[in-house]
DNA sequence: CGCGTCCTTGAACCGCGTCAAGCCAGGTGG
DNA sequence: CCACCTGGCTTGACGCGGTTCAAGGACGCG
């Protein structure tokens, strides 16, 4: 396992020990506090970031400053990508809690890819899977009404924040604004839907935290978009 | 260059000649007529498809049968993905015109990936880029009004159908329904926006075809989502 | 205790989805 | 060759859902 991060989920583990050493040599692994920018929209792509611990949101803004959260990332995920030439980020990344993130520069990364097929394969699989998830999100954005979007958002967040694999409940500590940015609406709508979900005894609201009591039941509510969640 | 397909854009060219032979041996390269299903939602993932020629839409439906187009693919693109275990497609693929598509099964593909780092690297880059495009689409779906979405849709289609790299115009032969499915709305709305765009002399409508005369001007109209198009 | 922040709820407006009618072009058959 | 039919496009009218604005409440903090 990678000597630096000791995280079994990190894809860098698929490199040979020698390459792990090389990557560590060139890499940085700072700890980012909650709410910190990891990289910003429009800045130059210097390399990729491997999330070892914590949660990160990938956001994209318009010129009015309104931001949309396009993806959530947790440990084992990759932020950004390898640039071949000069290239700028069209998204930004911000931590949702204190996080440890390993940066690897373009040059090192590209060499590592070409000499560690297993590593490259795993990274490819990661991007491929995220693409599929993103495509399903596109479909849901296009077809769902507000209530369904909120439910989808809760499930998406749950997937990122859940502790045990088989658990059917999770506590969410994001505020209404954060949730609204994930599903592309406003805090008022989120609040309204949460209230009705509470009435239906599907969630609890305690001190601004959202306690999802029955994930399976929520999934059932949007099951008509059947493959929405299992890929 | 790959002996079978002779297509310089095909990523399989990044394999060694021996592996190209192996892939060809196990592969099929049928010609699909316009409107044909390449694979369907819910069917088992047997391998990946490399588009050599033609255009393909990747769609996803809800239980009511309503379909959303989540991605357009042209020559050089990949459809589907490599499955490790048993896995089902959560999207389907349909040709938009007569197309040549090379199928490679999971087993062969996985072996090829592990022995052709350059190939794997290129495929990874492809998925990574498509993910970025999809994320920008998510943002646009969340923030744009109907007119902006139609413009985005036209530009997205233009990007797939355009002939010369530097061209500023393109002819689109998709009907209103197809366009509506790409941007997540209905044919009526598409029609309305197209009418106003014609009044503004940004497009021509001739015999149901849409002639985009000034792509740059259209991009200008949605430039407030600034990074929407350049990545 | 007062202030600020976030949440909740209500009310008003308006954009968009839906329905319906009319139009146009192409294809078919008498 | 023309009448008819069909399918896609266009345009108008209407109603709903969601965004926006505003006010009031809950809570934490200095």
Coordinates of C-alpha atoms (C1' of nucleotides) in Angstrom, one line a residue:
Chain A
X1 CA 0.0 0.0 0.0
X2 CA 1.1 3.5 -0.8
X3 CA 3.6 4.6 1.9
X4 CA 2.4 8.1 2.0
X5 CA -1.3 7.9 2.4
X6 CA -2.0 4.3 3.6
X7 CA -5.4 4.5 2.1
X8 CA -6.5 1.2 0.6
X9 CA -9.1 2.9 -1.7
X10 CA -6.6 5.2 -3.4
X11 CA -6.1 4.2 -7.0
X12 CA -2.4 5.0 -6.8
X13 CA -2.0 1.7 -5.0
X14 CA -2.3 0.1 -8.4
X15 CA 1.1 1.5 -9.3
X16 CA 4.3 -0.5 -8.7
X17 CA 6.0 0.3 -5.4
X18 CA 8.7 2.2 -7.3
X19 CA 6.2 4.4 -9.0
X20 CA 4.4 5.0 -5.8
X21 CA 7.7 6.3 -4.5
X22 CA 8.1 8.5 -7.5
X23 CA 4.6 9.9 -7.3
X24 CA 5.1 10.6 -3.6
X25 CA 8.3 12.4 -4.3
X26 CA 6.7 14.8 -6.7
X27 CA 3.4 14.9 -5.0
X28 CA 1.9 17.1 -2.2
X29 CA -0.6 15.9 0.3
X30 CA -1.9 18.9 2.1
X31 CA -4.9 18.9 4.5
X32 CA -7.6 21.2 3.2
X33 CA -10.0 22.6 5.9
X34 CA -13.8 22.7 5.2
X35 CA -14.9 25.2 2.6
X36 CA -11.5 25.5 1.0
X37 CA -10.9 25.8 -2.8
X38 CA -8.8 23.0 -4.1
X39 CA -8.8 24.4 -7.6
X40 CA -10.8 27.1 -9.3
X41 CA -12.7 27.5 -12.5
X42 CA -10.5 29.0 -15.2
X43 CA -7.2 28.2 -13.6
X44 CA -4.5 26.2 -15.4
X45 CA -4.7 22.4 -15.1
X46 CA -1.4 21.5 -13.4
X47 CA -2.3 17.9 -12.5
X48 CA -4.9 15.7 -10.8
X49 CA -6.0 15.3 -7.2
X50 CA -6.6 12.0 -5.4
X51 CA -9.0 12.3 -2.5
X52 CA -7.7 10.2 0.4
X53 CA -10.2 11.4 3.0
X54 CA -13.1 13.8 3.2
X55 CA -15.8 15.1 0.8
X56 CA -15.5 17.5 -2.1
X57 CA -18.1 19.2 -4.3
X58 CA -17.3 19.9 -7.9
X59 CA -19.0 23.2 -8.9
X60 CA -19.5 25.2 -12.0
X61 CA -20.7 28.8 -12.2
X62 CA -22.2 31.3 -14.6
X63 CA -21.1 34.9 -14.9
X64 CA -23.7 36.0 -12.3
X65 CA -21.8 34.0 -9.7
X66 CA -24.6 31.4 -9.4
X67 CA -23.0 28.0 -8.8
X68 CA -24.2 24.5 -9.6
X69 CA -22.8 21.4 -7.9
X70 CA -22.1 18.9 -10.7
X71 CA -20.5 16.1 -8.7
X72 CA -19.7 14.9 -5.2
X73 CA -16.4 13.2 -4.5
X74 CA -15.3 11.1 -1.5
X75 CA -12.2 9.1 -0.6
X76 CA -10.8 7.1 -3.6
X77 CA -12.2 9.6 -6.1
X78 CA -10.2 11.7 -8.5
X79 CA -10.6 15.5 -9.0
X80 CA -9.6 17.2 -12.2
X81 CA -7.7 15.3 -14.9
X82 CA -4.4 15.1 -16.6
X83 CA -3.7 17.9 -19.1
X84 CA -1.5 17.1 -22.1
X85 CA -1.2 20.7 -23.3
X86 CA -2.1 24.0 -21.6
X87 CA -5.7 23.7 -20.5
X88 CA -8.0 25.4 -18.1
X89 CA -10.5 23.9 -15.6
X90 CA -14.1 24.5 -16.5
X91 CA -15.1 23.5 -13.0
X92 CA -13.9 24.2 -9.5
X93 CA -13.5 22.0 -6.4
X94 CA -14.4 22.9 -2.8
X95 CA -14.1 20.8 0.3
X96 CA -17.3 20.0 2.2
X97 CA -15.4 18.9 5.3
X98 CA -11.7 18.7 6.3
X99 CA -10.1 16.6 3.7
X100 CA -6.7 15.1 2.7
X101 CA -6.0 15.3 -1.0
X102 CA -2.9 14.1 -2.9
X103 CA -1.8 16.3 -5.8
X104 CA 0.2 14.7 -8.7
X105 CA 1.5 16.9 -11.5
X106 CA 0.7 16.3 -15.2
X107 CA 4.2 15.1 -16.2
X108 CA 4.6 12.5 -13.4
X109 CA 1.0 11.3 -13.8
X110 CA 1.3 10.8 -17.6
X111 CA 4.5 8.8 -17.2
X112 CA 2.9 6.8 -14.4
X113 CA 0.0 6.1 -16.7
X114 CA 2.1 4.8 -19.5
X115 CA 4.1 2.5 -17.2
X116 CA 1.4 1.2 -14.9
X117 CA -1.3 -0.3 -17.0
X118 CA -3.3 -1.6 -14.0
X119 CA -3.3 1.9 -12.6
X120 CA -4.4 3.5 -15.9
X121 CA -7.1 0.8 -16.2
X122 CA -8.5 1.6 -12.8
X123 CA -8.5 5.3 -13.4
X124 CA -10.2 4.7 -16.8
X125 CA -12.9 2.6 -15.0
X126 CA -13.4 5.4 -12.5
X127 CA -14.0 8.0 -15.2
X128 CA -16.2 5.6 -17.1
X129 CA -18.3 5.0 -14.1
X130 CA -18.6 8.7 -13.2
X131 CA -19.6 9.4 -16.8
X132 CA -22.4 6.9 -16.5
X133 CA -23.6 8.5 -13.3
X134 CA -23.4 11.9 -14.8
X135 CA -25.5 10.8 -17.8
X136 CA -28.2 9.4 -15.5
X137 CA -28.1 12.7 -13.7
X138 CA -28.7 14.5 -17.0
X139 CA -31.7 12.3 -17.6
X140 CA -33.1 13.0 -14.1
X141 CA -32.6 16.8 -14.5
X142 CA -34.5 16.6 -17.7
X143 CA -37.5 14.5 -16.6
X144 CA -38.0 14.9 -12.9
X145 CA -40.2 17.4 -11.0
X146 CA -39.0 19.2 -8.0
X147 CA -40.0 16.7 -5.4
X148 CA -38.3 13.9 -7.3
X149 CA -35.2 15.9 -7.7
X150 CA -34.9 16.6 -4.0
X151 CA -35.3 12.9 -3.3
X152 CA -32.7 12.1 -5.9
X153 CA -30.4 14.7 -4.3
X154 CA -30.9 13.1 -0.9
X155 CA -30.0 9.7 -2.3
X156 CA -27.0 11.1 -4.1
X157 CA -25.8 12.8 -0.9
X158 CA -26.5 9.7 1.1
X159 CA -24.4 7.7 -1.3
X160 CA -21.5 10.0 -0.5
X161 CA -22.0 10.3 3.2
X162 CA -23.2 6.8 4.2
X163 CA -21.0 5.0 6.6
X164 CA -21.8 1.3 6.5
X165 CA -22.3 -0.4 3.2
X166 CA -25.6 -2.1 4.0
X167 CA -27.1 0.8 6.1
X168 CA -30.5 2.0 5.3
X169 CA -30.2 5.4 7.0
X170 CA -27.8 8.3 7.0
X171 CA -27.5 11.8 8.6
X172 CA -27.0 14.7 6.3
X173 CA -25.5 17.9 7.5
X174 CA -25.6 20.0 4.4
X175 CA -27.8 23.1 4.5
X176 CA -30.8 23.8 2.2
X177 CA -28.7 26.0 -0.1
X178 CA -26.1 23.3 -0.6
X179 CA -28.7 20.7 -1.5
X180 CA -30.5 23.2 -3.8
X181 CA -27.2 23.7 -5.7
X182 CA -26.9 19.9 -6.2
X183 CA -30.3 19.5 -7.7
X184 CA -30.5 22.8 -9.5
X185 CA -33.2 24.6 -7.5
X186 CA -33.6 27.0 -4.6
X187 CA -33.6 26.5 -0.8
X188 CA -37.3 27.3 -0.5
X189 CA -38.3 24.3 -2.7
X190 CA -35.9 22.0 -0.8
X191 CA -37.5 23.1 2.4
X192 CA -41.0 22.5 1.2
X193 CA -40.2 19.0 0.0
X194 CA -38.3 18.1 3.2
X195 CA -41.4 19.2 5.2
X196 CA -43.7 16.9 3.2
X197 CA -41.2 14.0 3.5
X198 CA -41.1 14.5 7.2
X199 CA -44.9 14.4 7.3
X200 CA -44.7 11.1 5.4
X201 CA -42.3 9.9 8.1
X202 CA -39.6 9.2 5.5
X203 CA -37.0 11.5 7.1
X204 CA -36.5 13.4 10.4
X205 CA -35.4 17.0 10.8
X206 CA -33.4 17.7 13.9
X207 CA -31.4 20.8 14.5
X208 CA -31.1 21.5 10.8
X209 CA -29.7 18.0 10.2
X210 CA -31.6 15.6 7.8
X211 CA -31.9 12.1 9.0
X212 CA -32.8 9.8 6.2
X213 CA -34.5 6.8 8.0
X214 CA -35.4 4.6 5.1
X215 CA -33.2 4.9 2.0
X216 CA -35.0 2.0 0.3
X217 CA -38.4 3.7 0.6
X218 CA -37.0 6.9 -0.9
X219 CA -35.6 4.9 -3.8
X220 CA -39.0 3.4 -4.3
X221 CA -40.5 6.8 -4.8
X222 CA -38.4 7.5 -7.9
X223 CA -38.2 4.0 -9.1
X224 CA -39.9 4.8 -12.4
X225 CA -36.6 6.2 -13.5
X226 CA -35.6 2.6 -12.8
X227 CA -31.9 2.5 -13.5
X228 CA -31.3 5.8 -11.9
X229 CA -29.5 4.5 -8.9
X230 CA -27.9 1.2 -9.5
X231 CA -25.1 2.2 -11.9
Chain B
X1 CA -3.2 1.6 -38.7
X2 CA -5.8 -1.0 -37.8
X3 CA -6.0 -3.4 -40.7
X4 CA -9.7 -3.9 -40.3
X5 CA -11.2 -0.4 -40.1
X6 CA -8.5 1.8 -41.5
X7 CA -9.9 4.7 -39.4
X8 CA -7.2 7.0 -38.1
X9 CA -9.4 8.3 -35.3
X10 CA -10.2 4.9 -33.8
X11 CA -8.5 4.5 -30.4
X12 CA -7.7 0.9 -31.2
X13 CA -4.8 2.2 -33.3
X14 CA -3.0 2.9 -30.0
X15 CA -2.7 -0.9 -29.5
X16 CA 0.4 -2.8 -30.8
X17 CA -0.1 -4.4 -34.3
X18 CA -0.3 -7.8 -32.6
X19 CA -3.1 -6.7 -30.4
X20 CA -4.9 -5.0 -33.2
X21 CA -4.9 -8.5 -34.9
X22 CA -6.2 -10.1 -31.7
X23 CA -9.0 -7.6 -31.3
X24 CA -10.0 -7.9 -34.9
X25 CA -10.1 -11.7 -34.5
X26 CA -12.5 -11.5 -31.7
X27 CA -14.4 -8.5 -32.9
X28 CA -17.3 -7.8 -35.1
X29 CA -17.7 -4.8 -37.3
X30 CA -21.3 -4.8 -38.6
X31 CA -22.8 -1.8 -40.5
X32 CA -25.9 -0.5 -38.6
X33 CA -28.6 1.2 -40.6
X34 CA -30.2 4.5 -39.4
X35 CA -32.4 4.1 -36.4
X36 CA -31.1 0.8 -35.3
X37 CA -30.5 -0.2 -31.7
X38 CA -26.9 -1.0 -31.0
X39 CA -27.6 -2.0 -27.4
X40 CA -30.6 -1.5 -25.2
X41 CA -31.2 -0.4 -21.6
X42 CA -31.2 -3.2 -19.2
X43 CA -29.3 -5.7 -21.4
X44 CA -26.1 -7.3 -20.3
X45 CA -22.8 -5.6 -20.9
X46 CA -20.9 -7.9 -23.2
X47 CA -18.2 -5.4 -24.3
X48 CA -17.6 -2.0 -25.7
X49 CA -18.3 -0.5 -29.1
X50 CA -16.0 1.7 -31.1
X51 CA -17.7 4.1 -33.6
X52 CA -15.8 4.1 -36.9
X53 CA -18.3 6.0 -38.9
X54 CA -21.7 7.6 -38.4
X55 CA -23.5 9.2 -35.5
X56 CA -25.1 7.6 -32.5
X57 CA -27.3 8.9 -29.7
X58 CA -27.1 7.5 -26.2
X59 CA -30.5 7.5 -24.6
X60 CA -32.1 6.7 -21.3
X61 CA -35.8 6.2 -20.6
X62 CA -38.2 6.2 -17.7
X63 CA -40.9 3.6 -17.3
X64 CA -43.4 5.7 -19.2
X65 CA -41.3 5.2 -22.3
X66 CA -40.2 8.8 -22.5
X67 CA -36.6 9.0 -23.6
X68 CA -33.8 11.5 -23.0
X69 CA -30.8 11.7 -25.2
X70 CA -27.8 12.0 -22.8
X71 CA -24.9 12.0 -25.2
X72 CA -24.1 12.2 -29.0
X73 CA -21.3 10.1 -30.4
X74 CA -19.4 10.2 -33.7
X75 CA -16.4 8.5 -35.3
X76 CA -13.6 7.9 -32.8
X77 CA -16.0 7.7 -29.8
X78 CA -16.7 4.8 -27.5
X79 CA -20.1 3.4 -26.6
X80 CA -20.7 1.5 -23.5
X81 CA -17.8 0.3 -21.3
X82 CA -15.9 -2.7 -20.1
X83 CA -17.7 -4.8 -17.5
X84 CA -15.7 -6.7 -15.0
X85 CA -18.5 -8.7 -13.5
X86 CA -22.1 -9.2 -14.7
X87 CA -23.6 -5.8 -15.3
X88 CA -26.4 -4.2 -17.2
X89 CA -26.6 -1.1 -19.3
X90 CA -28.5 1.8 -17.8
X91 CA -28.5 3.5 -21.2
X92 CA -29.3 2.5 -24.8
X93 CA -27.6 3.4 -28.0
X94 CA -29.4 4.1 -31.4
X95 CA -27.8 5.1 -34.7
X96 CA -28.8 8.5 -36.1
X97 CA -27.5 7.6 -39.6
X98 CA -25.9 4.5 -41.2
X99 CA -22.9 3.7 -39.1
X100 CA -20.0 1.3 -38.8
X101 CA -19.3 0.2 -35.3
X102 CA -16.7 -2.2 -34.0
X103 CA -17.6 -4.4 -31.1
X104 CA -15.0 -5.8 -28.7
X105 CA -15.9 -8.2 -25.9
X106 CA -15.1 -7.7 -22.3
X107 CA -12.4 -10.3 -22.0
X108 CA -10.4 -9.3 -25.0
X109 CA -10.8 -5.6 -24.1
X110 CA -9.6 -6.1 -20.6
X111 CA -6.5 -8.0 -21.7
X112 CA -5.8 -5.3 -24.3
X113 CA -6.0 -2.6 -21.7
X114 CA -3.5 -4.3 -19.4
X115 CA -1.0 -4.8 -22.2
X116 CA -1.4 -1.6 -24.1
X117 CA -0.8 1.3 -21.8
X118 CA -1.0 3.9 -24.6
X119 CA -4.4 2.5 -25.6
X120 CA -5.7 2.5 -22.1
X121 CA -4.4 6.0 -21.6
X122 CA -6.2 7.3 -24.6
X123 CA -9.5 5.6 -23.6
X124 CA -9.1 7.1 -20.1
X125 CA -8.6 10.5 -21.7
X126 CA -11.8 10.0 -23.7
X127 CA -13.9 9.1 -20.8
X128 CA -12.4 11.9 -18.7
X129 CA -13.2 14.4 -21.4
X130 CA -16.8 13.1 -21.9
X131 CA -17.3 13.4 -18.1
X132 CA -16.3 17.0 -18.2
X133 CA -18.7 17.6 -21.1
X134 CA -21.4 15.9 -19.3
X135 CA -20.8 17.9 -16.1
X136 CA -21.1 21.1 -18.1
X137 CA -24.4 19.8 -19.5
X138 CA -25.6 19.2 -16.0
X139 CA -24.9 22.8 -15.1
X140 CA -26.6 24.0 -18.3
X141 CA -29.7 21.9 -17.6
X142 CA -29.9 23.4 -14.1
X143 CA -29.4 27.0 -15.0
X144 CA -30.6 27.7 -18.5
X145 CA -34.1 28.8 -19.7
X146 CA -35.7 27.2 -22.7
X147 CA -34.3 29.4 -25.4
X148 CA -30.7 29.0 -24.1
X149 CA -31.2 25.3 -23.9
X150 CA -32.2 25.1 -27.5
X151 CA -29.2 27.2 -28.5
X152 CA -27.0 24.9 -26.5
X153 CA -28.6 21.9 -28.2
X154 CA -27.9 23.3 -31.6
X155 CA -24.3 23.9 -30.7
X156 CA -24.0 20.5 -29.3
X157 CA -25.5 18.9 -32.4
X158 CA -23.3 21.2 -34.6
X159 CA -20.2 19.9 -32.8
X160 CA -21.2 16.4 -33.8
X161 CA -22.3 17.1 -37.3
X162 CA -19.9 19.7 -38.4
X163 CA -17.6 18.9 -41.4
X164 CA -14.7 21.2 -41.5
X165 CA -12.9 22.1 -38.3
X166 CA -12.9 25.8 -38.7
X167 CA -16.4 26.1 -40.2
X168 CA -18.8 28.6 -38.8
X169 CA -22.0 26.9 -40.3
X170 CA -23.6 23.5 -40.3
X171 CA -26.8 21.9 -41.6
X172 CA -28.8 19.9 -39.1
X173 CA -31.3 17.3 -40.3
X174 CA -32.7 16.2 -36.9
X175 CA -36.4 16.7 -36.4
X176 CA -37.9 18.8 -33.6
X177 CA -38.6 15.8 -31.5
X178 CA -35.0 14.6 -31.6
X179 CA -33.7 18.0 -30.6
X180 CA -36.3 18.3 -27.8
X181 CA -35.0 14.9 -26.4
X182 CA -31.5 16.2 -26.4
X183 CA -32.2 19.3 -24.4
X184 CA -35.0 17.9 -22.3
X185 CA -38.1 19.7 -23.6
X186 CA -40.9 19.2 -26.2
X187 CA -41.1 19.8 -29.9
X188 CA -43.3 22.9 -29.6
X189 CA -40.8 24.8 -27.5
X190 CA -38.0 23.9 -29.9
X191 CA -40.1 25.2 -32.8
X192 CA -40.9 28.4 -31.1
X193 CA -37.2 29.2 -30.3
X194 CA -36.2 28.2 -33.9
X195 CA -38.8 30.7 -35.2
X196 CA -37.3 33.5 -33.2
X197 CA -33.8 32.6 -34.1
X198 CA -34.8 32.7 -37.8
X199 CA -36.3 36.1 -37.3
X200 CA -33.0 37.2 -35.8
X201 CA -31.3 35.9 -38.9
X202 CA -29.1 33.5 -36.9
X203 CA -30.4 30.4 -38.6
X204 CA -32.3 29.4 -41.8
X205 CA -35.1 26.9 -41.9
X206 CA -35.4 25.1 -45.3
X207 CA -37.5 22.0 -45.8
X208 CA -37.3 21.0 -42.2
X209 CA -33.5 21.3 -42.2
X210 CA -31.9 23.8 -39.8
X211 CA -29.0 25.7 -41.3
X212 CA -26.9 27.3 -38.6
X213 CA -25.3 30.2 -40.4
X214 CA -23.2 31.7 -37.6
X215 CA -22.1 29.4 -34.8
X216 CA -19.9 32.1 -33.2
X217 CA -23.0 34.3 -32.8
X218 CA -24.9 31.5 -31.2
X219 CA -22.1 30.9 -28.8
X220 CA -22.1 34.6 -27.9
X221 CA -25.8 34.3 -26.9
X222 CA -25.0 31.8 -24.1
X223 CA -21.5 33.1 -23.3
X224 CA -22.5 33.9 -19.7
X225 CA -22.1 30.2 -19.0
X226 CA -18.7 31.0 -20.2
X227 CA -16.8 27.7 -20.0
X228 CA -19.8 25.9 -21.4
X229 CA -18.3 25.2 -24.8
X230 CA -14.6 25.2 -24.8
X231 CA -13.8 22.0 -22.8
Chain C
dC1 C1' -30.2 40.6 25.3
dG2 C1' -29.7 41.7 20.5
dC3 C1' -28.0 40.4 16.2
dG4 C1' -27.2 37.4 12.3
dT5 C1' -28.0 33.2 9.9
dC6 C1' -30.7 29.7 8.4
dC7 C1' -35.2 27.7 7.9
dT8 C1' -40.1 27.8 7.0
dT9 C1' -44.3 29.4 5.0
dG10 C1' -47.2 32.3 2.3
dA11 C1' -48.4 34.9 -1.8
dA12 C1' -47.8 36.6 -6.5
dC13 C1' -46.0 36.2 -10.9
dC14 C1' -44.5 34.0 -15.0
dG15 C1' -42.3 30.5 -17.8
dC16 C1' -43.1 26.2 -19.7
dG17 C1' -45.6 22.0 -20.6
dT18 C1' -49.8 20.5 -22.5
dC19 C1' -53.7 20.5 -25.6
dA20 C1' -55.7 21.7 -29.7
dA21 C1' -56.2 23.6 -34.3
dG22 C1' -54.4 24.8 -38.7
dC23 C1' -50.7 24.5 -42.1
dC24 C1' -47.6 22.4 -45.3
dA25 C1' -45.2 18.8 -47.9
dG26 C1' -44.8 14.2 -49.5
dG27 C1' -46.9 9.8 -50.6
dT28 C1' -50.6 7.0 -52.2
dG29 C1' -54.4 5.5 -54.8
dG30 C1' -58.5 6.3 -57.6
Chain D
dC1 C1' -53.5 14.4 -62.5
dC2 C1' -55.9 15.4 -58.6
dA3 C1' -58.0 14.2 -54.1
dC4 C1' -57.0 12.5 -50.0
dC5 C1' -54.4 11.1 -46.1
dT6 C1' -50.6 11.2 -43.0
dG7 C1' -46.9 13.1 -40.3
dG8 C1' -44.3 16.8 -38.9
dC9 C1' -44.2 21.8 -38.1
dT10 C1' -46.2 26.0 -36.3
dT11 C1' -48.9 28.9 -33.4
dG12 C1' -52.3 30.1 -29.9
dA13 C1' -54.5 29.5 -25.4
dC14 C1' -54.6 27.8 -20.9
dG15 C1' -53.2 26.1 -16.4
dC16 C1' -49.9 24.3 -13.4
dG17 C1' -45.5 24.2 -11.1
dG18 C1' -41.7 26.5 -9.7
dT19 C1' -39.2 30.8 -9.0
dT20 C1' -39.1 34.9 -6.6
dC21 C1' -40.1 38.0 -3.0
dA22 C1' -41.3 38.9 1.6
dA23 C1' -42.3 38.1 6.4
dG24 C1' -41.9 35.6 10.5
dG25 C1' -39.7 32.1 13.5
dA26 C1' -35.9 29.2 15.5
dC27 C1' -31.4 29.0 17.0
dG28 C1' -26.5 30.1 18.0
dC29 C1' -23.2 33.5 19.3
dG30 C1' -21.0 37.6 21.0

